[in-house]
Every structure is written in C-alpha cells, then in structure tokens.
Amino acid sequence: MSIYDYVVKAQDGSDVSMRDYEGKVLLIVNTATGCGFTPQYEGLENLYEKYHDQGLEILDFPCNQFGHQAPGTDQEITSFCQMNYGVSFPQFKKIEVNGENQEPLYEYLKSQQKGMMGNKIKWNFTKFLVDREGNVVDRFAPTVEPAKIDSKIVELLEK
C-alpha cells in the first residue's frame, strides 16, 4: 500500500483520491477549532501561502476525538477557519484518527511514523510530512509550531 491508494472524503462528502496529490509535498494535520493549539491555523496558512506554488499541499482533517474540541458541522468549522485565520488550504470531512472508526489514511500514516504513544495520535494538530514520492518522512507533535517545520518542507520541495 502507498498513501496514493487511499480515498478520503471532501467536506461536501465527495470522494477525493490521494492520487490527486501525487508529486506534491504534503503536510497532513488533524485539527480542532476549540483547542489551545487552534492558533496554529495561522502558521499553517503562512506555510501554505509561502510554498503552495512550489508544490506544498496542506490537508486539514478536523477531529472531535480529543476533548470534543471540534464541535459543529464541517461547514461551520470551515467558516470559523476562514473568518478567523484566512485558511485557504483544503479542509476535509471531520474524522476520527484513533480507534475502530479511525480514518484508514490515518491508520496508514501512523504505521509509517510512530509517535510517543506508538500508533496512537496523542492530540489535535499532530502533523505528518509526506515527500513527493508519497513517503511519510516525519511526524510532528501538536506542540511543534508550523514555522518549525519550514526548513523540512523546503528540503523536500527542493528534491
């Protein structure tokens, strides 16, 4: 299996093949709008604006599993993010990242890059970095600010 074998749900419920992102550098993040890390949306948007034209895609998967910090509908979440942080990167349907109902893409990501809790996601704003060939090359804890990932993104974009 590769990351490109997965299909995820767009915010409107339509299928999105991860093949659509082949050849791009991906930063895949599980997010929440009511979390202490929510201001990281600003840093994520800064990275997106800075590197999107060079091949960076940020894929945002809202998740309500941690402290119910992503309440509301998918549309309400997007409206909040656009209004408060100017988010323009793709946001997908709300998912679960752990447990029996976890999104299969996340099961794959966690199998490729384990964290402090092994195959579990600890909290909102865990970030996975994927190179242009679809390899999951790094995983960042929620406490890692997006700006701290900048140099790793540049390194992958220049390959």
Coordinates of N, CA and C in Angstrom, one line a residue:
M1 N 0.8 -1.2 0.0 CA 0.0 0.0 0.0 C 0.9 1.3 0.0
S2 N 0.4 2.3 -0.6 CA 1.0 3.6 -0.6 C -0.1 4.6 -0.2
I3 N 0.4 5.8 0.2 CA -0.5 6.9 0.5 C -1.5 7.2 -0.6
Y4 N -1.1 6.9 -1.9 CA -1.9 7.2 -3.0 C -3.0 6.2 -3.3
D5 N -3.0 5.1 -2.5 CA -4.1 4.1 -2.6 C -5.3 4.5 -1.8
Y6 N -5.3 5.6 -1.0 CA -6.4 5.9 -0.2 C -7.3 7.0 -0.8
V7 N -8.6 6.9 -0.4 CA -9.6 7.8 -0.8 C -10.2 8.4 0.5
V8 N -10.3 9.8 0.5 CA -10.8 10.5 1.7 C -12.1 11.2 1.2
K9 N -12.8 11.7 2.2 CA -14.0 12.5 1.9 C -13.7 14.0 2.0
A10 N -14.1 14.7 0.9 CA -14.1 16.1 0.9 C -15.2 16.6 1.9
Q11 N -15.1 17.9 2.2 CA -16.1 18.4 3.1 C -17.5 18.2 2.7
D12 N -17.7 18.2 1.3 CA -19.1 18.0 0.8 C -19.5 16.6 0.7
G13 N -18.6 15.7 1.1 CA -18.9 14.2 1.1 C -18.5 13.5 -0.1
S14 N -17.9 14.2 -1.1 CA -17.5 13.6 -2.3 C -16.1 12.9 -2.0
D15 N -15.8 11.9 -2.9 CA -14.5 11.2 -2.7 C -13.4 12.0 -3.3
V16 N -12.3 12.0 -2.6 CA -11.0 12.6 -3.1 C -9.9 11.5 -3.0
S17 N -9.4 11.2 -4.2 CA -8.3 10.3 -4.2 C -7.0 10.9 -3.8
M18 N -6.2 10.3 -3.0 CA -4.9 10.8 -2.6 C -4.0 10.9 -3.8
R19 N -4.3 10.2 -4.9 CA -3.6 10.3 -6.2 C -3.6 11.7 -6.7
D20 N -4.6 12.4 -6.3 CA -4.7 13.8 -6.8 C -3.5 14.7 -6.3
Y21 N -2.9 14.2 -5.3 CA -1.7 14.9 -4.7 C -0.4 14.3 -5.0
E22 N -0.4 13.3 -5.9 CA 0.9 12.7 -6.3 C 1.8 13.8 -6.8
G23 N 3.1 13.7 -6.4 CA 4.1 14.6 -6.8 C 4.2 15.9 -6.0
K24 N 3.3 16.0 -5.0 CA 3.3 17.2 -4.1 C 3.9 16.8 -2.8
V25 N 4.4 17.8 -2.1 CA 4.8 17.6 -0.7 C 3.6 17.9 0.1
L26 N 3.3 17.0 1.1 CA 2.0 17.1 1.8 C 2.3 17.3 3.3
L27 N 1.6 18.1 3.9 CA 1.5 18.3 5.4 C 0.1 17.9 5.8
I28 N -0.1 16.8 6.4 CA -1.4 16.3 6.8 C -1.6 16.5 8.3
V29 N -2.7 17.2 8.7 CA -2.9 17.6 10.1 C -4.3 17.3 10.5
N30 N -4.4 16.7 11.8 CA -5.7 16.6 12.4 C -5.9 17.9 13.3
T31 N -7.0 18.6 13.1 CA -7.2 19.9 13.7 C -8.5 19.9 14.5
A32 N -8.6 21.0 15.3 CA -9.8 21.3 16.1 C -9.9 22.8 16.2
T33 N -11.1 23.3 16.2 CA -11.3 24.8 16.3 C -11.4 25.3 17.7
G34 N -11.5 24.4 18.7 CA -11.6 24.9 20.1 C -10.5 24.4 21.0
C35 N -9.3 24.3 20.4 CA -8.2 23.7 21.1 C -7.2 24.8 21.4
G36 N -6.3 24.6 22.4 CA -5.3 25.5 22.7 C -4.3 25.7 21.6
F37 N -4.2 24.7 20.7 CA -3.3 24.8 19.5 C -4.0 25.4 18.3
T38 N -5.3 25.7 18.4 CA -6.0 26.3 17.2 C -5.3 27.4 16.6
P39 N -4.6 28.3 17.3 CA -3.9 29.4 16.6 C -2.9 28.9 15.6
Q40 N -2.5 27.6 15.6 CA -1.6 27.1 14.6 C -2.2 27.2 13.2
Y41 N -3.5 27.4 13.1 CA -4.0 27.6 11.8 C -3.3 28.7 11.1
E42 N -3.0 29.8 11.8 CA -2.3 30.9 11.2 C -1.0 30.5 10.6
G43 N -0.2 29.7 11.4 CA 1.1 29.3 10.9 C 1.0 28.3 9.7
L44 N 0.0 27.5 9.8 CA -0.3 26.5 8.6 C -0.6 27.3 7.4
E45 N -1.5 28.3 7.5 CA -1.8 29.2 6.4 C -0.6 29.9 5.8
N46 N 0.3 30.4 6.7 CA 1.5 31.1 6.3 C 2.4 30.1 5.5
L47 N 2.5 28.9 5.9 CA 3.3 27.9 5.1 C 2.7 27.6 3.8
Y48 N 1.3 27.5 3.8 CA 0.6 27.2 2.5 C 0.8 28.4 1.5
E49 N 0.6 29.6 2.0 CA 0.8 30.8 1.1 C 2.2 30.9 0.6
K50 N 3.2 30.5 1.4 CA 4.6 30.6 1.1 C 5.1 29.6 0.1
Y51 N 4.5 28.3 0.2 CA 5.1 27.2 -0.6 C 4.1 26.5 -1.5
H52 N 2.8 26.9 -1.5 CA 1.9 26.2 -2.3 C 2.3 26.2 -3.8
D53 N 2.7 27.3 -4.3 CA 3.1 27.4 -5.7 C 4.3 26.6 -6.1
Q54 N 5.1 26.2 -5.0 CA 6.2 25.3 -5.2 C 5.9 23.8 -5.1
G55 N 4.6 23.5 -4.7 CA 4.2 22.1 -4.6 C 3.8 21.6 -3.3
L56 N 3.6 22.5 -2.3 CA 3.1 22.1 -1.0 C 1.6 22.1 -0.9
E57 N 1.0 21.0 -0.4 CA -0.4 21.0 -0.1 C -0.5 20.7 1.4
I58 N -1.4 21.4 2.1 CA -1.7 21.1 3.5 C -3.1 20.6 3.5
L59 N -3.3 19.4 4.1 CA -4.6 18.7 4.1 C -5.1 18.7 5.6
D60 N -6.2 19.3 5.8 CA -6.7 19.5 7.1 C -7.9 18.6 7.4
F61 N -7.7 17.7 8.4 CA -8.8 16.8 8.8 C -9.3 17.1 10.2
P62 N -10.4 17.9 10.3 CA -10.9 18.2 11.6 C -11.2 16.9 12.4
C63 N -11.0 16.9 13.7 CA -11.2 15.7 14.5 C -11.8 16.2 15.9
N64 N -12.8 15.5 16.3 CA -13.5 15.9 17.5 C -13.2 14.9 18.6
Q65 N -12.2 14.0 18.5 CA -12.0 12.9 19.4 C -11.3 13.4 20.7
F66 N -10.6 14.5 20.7 CA -9.9 14.9 21.8 C -10.6 16.1 22.5
G67 N -11.2 15.8 23.6 CA -11.9 16.8 24.4 C -13.1 17.5 23.7
H68 N -13.6 16.9 22.6 CA -14.7 17.4 21.9 C -14.4 18.9 21.5
Q69 N -13.2 19.1 21.0 CA -12.8 20.4 20.6 C -13.0 20.8 19.2
A70 N -13.7 20.0 18.4 CA -14.1 20.4 17.1 C -15.6 20.2 16.9
P71 N -16.3 20.9 17.7 CA -17.8 20.8 17.6 C -18.3 21.5 16.3
G72 N -19.5 21.3 16.0 CA -20.1 21.9 14.8 C -20.0 21.0 13.6
T73 N -20.6 21.5 12.5 CA -20.6 20.8 11.3 C -19.3 21.1 10.5
D74 N -19.1 20.4 9.5 CA -17.9 20.6 8.6 C -17.9 22.0 8.1
Q75 N -19.1 22.5 7.7 CA -19.2 23.8 7.1 C -19.0 24.9 8.2
E76 N -19.4 24.7 9.4 CA -19.2 25.6 10.5 C -17.7 25.7 10.8
I77 N -17.0 24.6 10.8 CA -15.6 24.5 11.0 C -14.8 25.3 10.0
T78 N -15.2 25.1 8.7 CA -14.5 25.8 7.6 C -14.8 27.3 7.7
S79 N -16.0 27.7 8.0 CA -16.4 29.1 8.1 C -15.5 29.8 9.2
F80 N -15.4 29.1 10.4 CA -14.6 29.6 11.5 C -13.2 29.8 11.1
C81 N -12.6 28.8 10.4 CA -11.2 28.8 10.0 C -10.9 29.9 9.0
Q82 N -11.9 30.1 8.0 CA -11.7 31.2 7.0 C -11.8 32.5 7.6
M83 N -12.8 32.7 8.5 CA -13.1 34.0 9.1 C -12.0 34.4 10.1
N84 N -11.5 33.5 10.9 CA -10.5 33.8 12.0 C -9.1 33.7 11.5
Y85 N -8.8 32.8 10.6 CA -7.4 32.6 10.2 C -7.1 32.7 8.7
G86 N -8.1 33.0 7.9 CA -7.9 33.1 6.5 C -7.5 31.8 5.8
V87 N -7.9 30.7 6.3 CA -7.5 29.4 5.8 C -8.0 29.2 4.4
S88 N -7.0 28.8 3.5 CA -7.4 28.6 2.1 C -7.0 27.2 1.6
F89 N -6.3 26.4 2.5 CA -5.9 25.1 2.1 C -7.1 24.1 2.3
P90 N -7.1 23.0 1.7 CA -8.2 22.0 1.7 C -8.5 21.5 3.1
Q91 N -9.8 21.6 3.4 CA -10.3 21.0 4.6 C -11.3 19.9 4.2
F92 N -11.2 18.8 5.0 CA -11.9 17.6 4.6 C -13.0 17.4 5.7
K93 N -13.8 16.3 5.5 CA -14.8 15.9 6.5 C -14.2 15.6 7.8
K94 N -14.9 15.9 8.9 CA -14.4 15.5 10.2 C -14.2 14.0 10.3
I95 N -13.1 13.6 10.9 CA -12.8 12.2 11.0 C -12.4 11.8 12.5
E96 N -12.2 10.5 12.7 CA -11.6 10.0 13.9 C -10.2 9.5 13.5
V97 N -9.2 9.7 14.3 CA -7.8 9.4 14.0 C -7.3 8.2 14.8
N98 N -8.1 7.8 15.8 CA -7.8 6.6 16.6 C -9.0 5.8 16.8
G99 N -8.8 4.5 17.1 CA -10.0 3.6 17.5 C -10.5 2.9 16.3
E100 N -11.6 2.2 16.5 CA -12.2 1.3 15.5 C -12.8 2.1 14.3
N101 N -13.1 3.4 14.5 CA -13.7 4.2 13.4 C -12.7 5.1 12.8
Q102 N -11.4 4.8 13.0 CA -10.4 5.7 12.5 C -10.4 5.8 11.0
E103 N -10.1 6.9 10.5 CA -9.9 7.1 9.0 C -8.8 6.2 8.5
P104 N -9.0 5.3 7.5 CA -7.9 4.4 7.0 C -6.6 5.1 6.7
L105 N -6.7 6.3 6.1 CA -5.5 7.1 5.8 C -4.7 7.3 7.1
Y106 N -5.3 7.6 8.2 CA -4.6 7.8 9.4 C -4.0 6.6 10.0
E107 N -4.7 5.5 9.8 CA -4.1 4.2 10.2 C -2.8 4.0 9.4
Y108 N -2.8 4.3 8.2 CA -1.5 4.2 7.3 C -0.5 5.2 7.8
L109 N -0.8 6.4 8.0 CA 0.2 7.4 8.4 C 0.8 7.0 9.7
K110 N 0.0 6.6 10.7 CA 0.6 6.2 12.0 C 1.5 4.9 11.9
S111 N 1.2 4.0 10.9 CA 2.0 2.9 10.7 C 3.4 3.2 10.2
Q112 N 3.4 4.3 9.4 CA 4.7 4.8 8.8 C 5.6 5.6 9.7
Q113 N 4.9 6.4 10.6 CA 5.7 7.2 11.5 C 5.0 7.2 12.9
K114 N 5.6 6.4 13.8 CA 5.0 6.3 15.1 C 5.4 7.5 16.0
G115 N 4.6 7.7 17.0 CA 4.9 8.8 17.9 C 5.2 8.3 19.3
M116 N 5.1 9.2 20.2 CA 5.4 8.9 21.6 C 4.5 7.8 22.1
M117 N 3.2 7.8 21.6 CA 2.3 6.8 22.0 C 2.1 5.7 21.0
G118 N 3.2 5.4 20.3 CA 3.2 4.3 19.3 C 2.3 4.7 18.1
N119 N 1.3 3.8 17.9 CA 0.4 4.0 16.7 C -0.8 5.0 17.0
K120 N -0.8 5.6 18.2 CA -1.9 6.5 18.5 C -1.5 7.9 18.3
I121 N -2.6 8.7 18.0 CA -2.4 10.2 17.9 C -2.7 10.7 19.3
K122 N -1.8 11.5 19.8 CA -2.0 12.0 21.2 C -3.0 13.1 21.3
W123 N -3.0 14.0 20.3 CA -3.9 15.2 20.4 C -4.1 15.9 19.1
N124 N -4.9 16.9 19.1 CA -5.1 17.7 17.9 C -3.8 18.4 17.4
F125 N -3.7 18.6 16.1 CA -2.6 19.3 15.5 C -1.3 18.4 15.5
T126 N -1.5 17.1 15.4 CA -0.4 16.2 15.1 C -0.2 16.3 13.6
K127 N 1.1 16.4 13.1 CA 1.3 16.7 11.7 C 2.2 15.6 11.1
F128 N 1.8 15.2 9.9 CA 2.6 14.2 9.1 C 3.1 14.9 7.9
L129 N 4.4 14.7 7.6 CA 5.0 15.3 6.4 C 5.3 14.2 5.4
V130 N 4.9 14.4 4.2 CA 5.0 13.4 3.1 C 5.8 14.0 1.9
D131 N 6.7 13.2 1.4 CA 7.5 13.7 0.3 C 6.8 13.5 -1.0
R132 N 7.4 14.0 -2.1 CA 6.8 14.0 -3.4 C 6.6 12.6 -4.0
E133 N 7.3 11.6 -3.4 CA 7.1 10.2 -3.8 C 6.1 9.5 -2.9
G134 N 5.5 10.2 -2.0 CA 4.4 9.5 -1.2 C 4.9 8.9 0.1
N135 N 6.2 9.1 0.4 CA 6.8 8.5 1.7 C 6.5 9.4 2.8
V136 N 6.0 8.8 3.9 CA 5.7 9.6 5.1 C 7.1 9.7 5.8
V137 N 7.6 10.9 5.8 CA 9.0 11.1 6.2 C 9.2 11.6 7.6
D138 N 8.1 12.2 8.2 CA 8.3 12.8 9.5 C 6.9 12.9 10.1
R139 N 6.9 13.0 11.5 CA 5.7 13.2 12.3 C 6.1 14.2 13.3
F140 N 5.2 15.2 13.5 CA 5.4 16.3 14.5 C 4.3 16.3 15.5
A141 N 4.7 16.5 16.8 CA 3.8 16.5 17.9 C 3.0 17.8 17.8
P142 N 1.8 17.9 18.5 CA 1.0 19.1 18.5 C 1.7 20.3 18.9
T143 N 2.7 20.2 19.8 CA 3.4 21.3 20.3 C 4.4 21.9 19.3
V144 N 4.7 21.3 18.2 CA 5.6 21.8 17.2 C 4.8 22.8 16.3
E145 N 5.3 24.0 16.4 CA 4.6 25.1 15.7 C 4.9 24.9 14.2
P146 N 4.0 25.3 13.3 CA 4.2 25.1 11.9 C 5.5 25.8 11.4
A147 N 5.9 26.9 11.9 CA 7.1 27.6 11.4 C 8.3 26.7 11.7
K148 N 8.3 25.9 12.7 CA 9.5 25.0 13.0 C 9.6 23.9 11.9
I149 N 8.6 23.7 11.1 CA 8.6 22.7 10.0 C 9.1 23.3 8.7
D150 N 9.2 24.6 8.6 CA 9.5 25.3 7.4 C 10.8 24.7 6.7
S151 N 11.9 24.5 7.4 CA 13.1 24.1 6.7 C 13.0 22.7 6.2
K152 N 12.2 21.8 6.9 CA 12.0 20.4 6.4 C 11.1 20.4 5.1
I153 N 10.2 21.4 5.1 CA 9.4 21.5 3.8 C 10.2 21.9 2.7
V154 N 11.0 22.9 2.9 CA 11.9 23.5 1.9 C 12.8 22.3 1.3
E155 N 13.4 21.6 2.2 CA 14.3 20.5 1.9 C 13.5 19.5 0.9
L156 N 12.3 19.2 1.2 CA 11.5 18.3 0.4 C 11.1 18.9 -0.9
L157 N 10.8 20.2 -0.9 CA 10.4 20.9 -2.1 C 11.6 21.0 -3.1
E158 N 12.8 21.0 -2.6 CA 13.9 21.2 -3.5 C 14.4 19.9 -4.0
K159 N 13.9 18.8 -3.6 CA 14.4 17.5 -4.1 C 13.8 17.2 -5.5

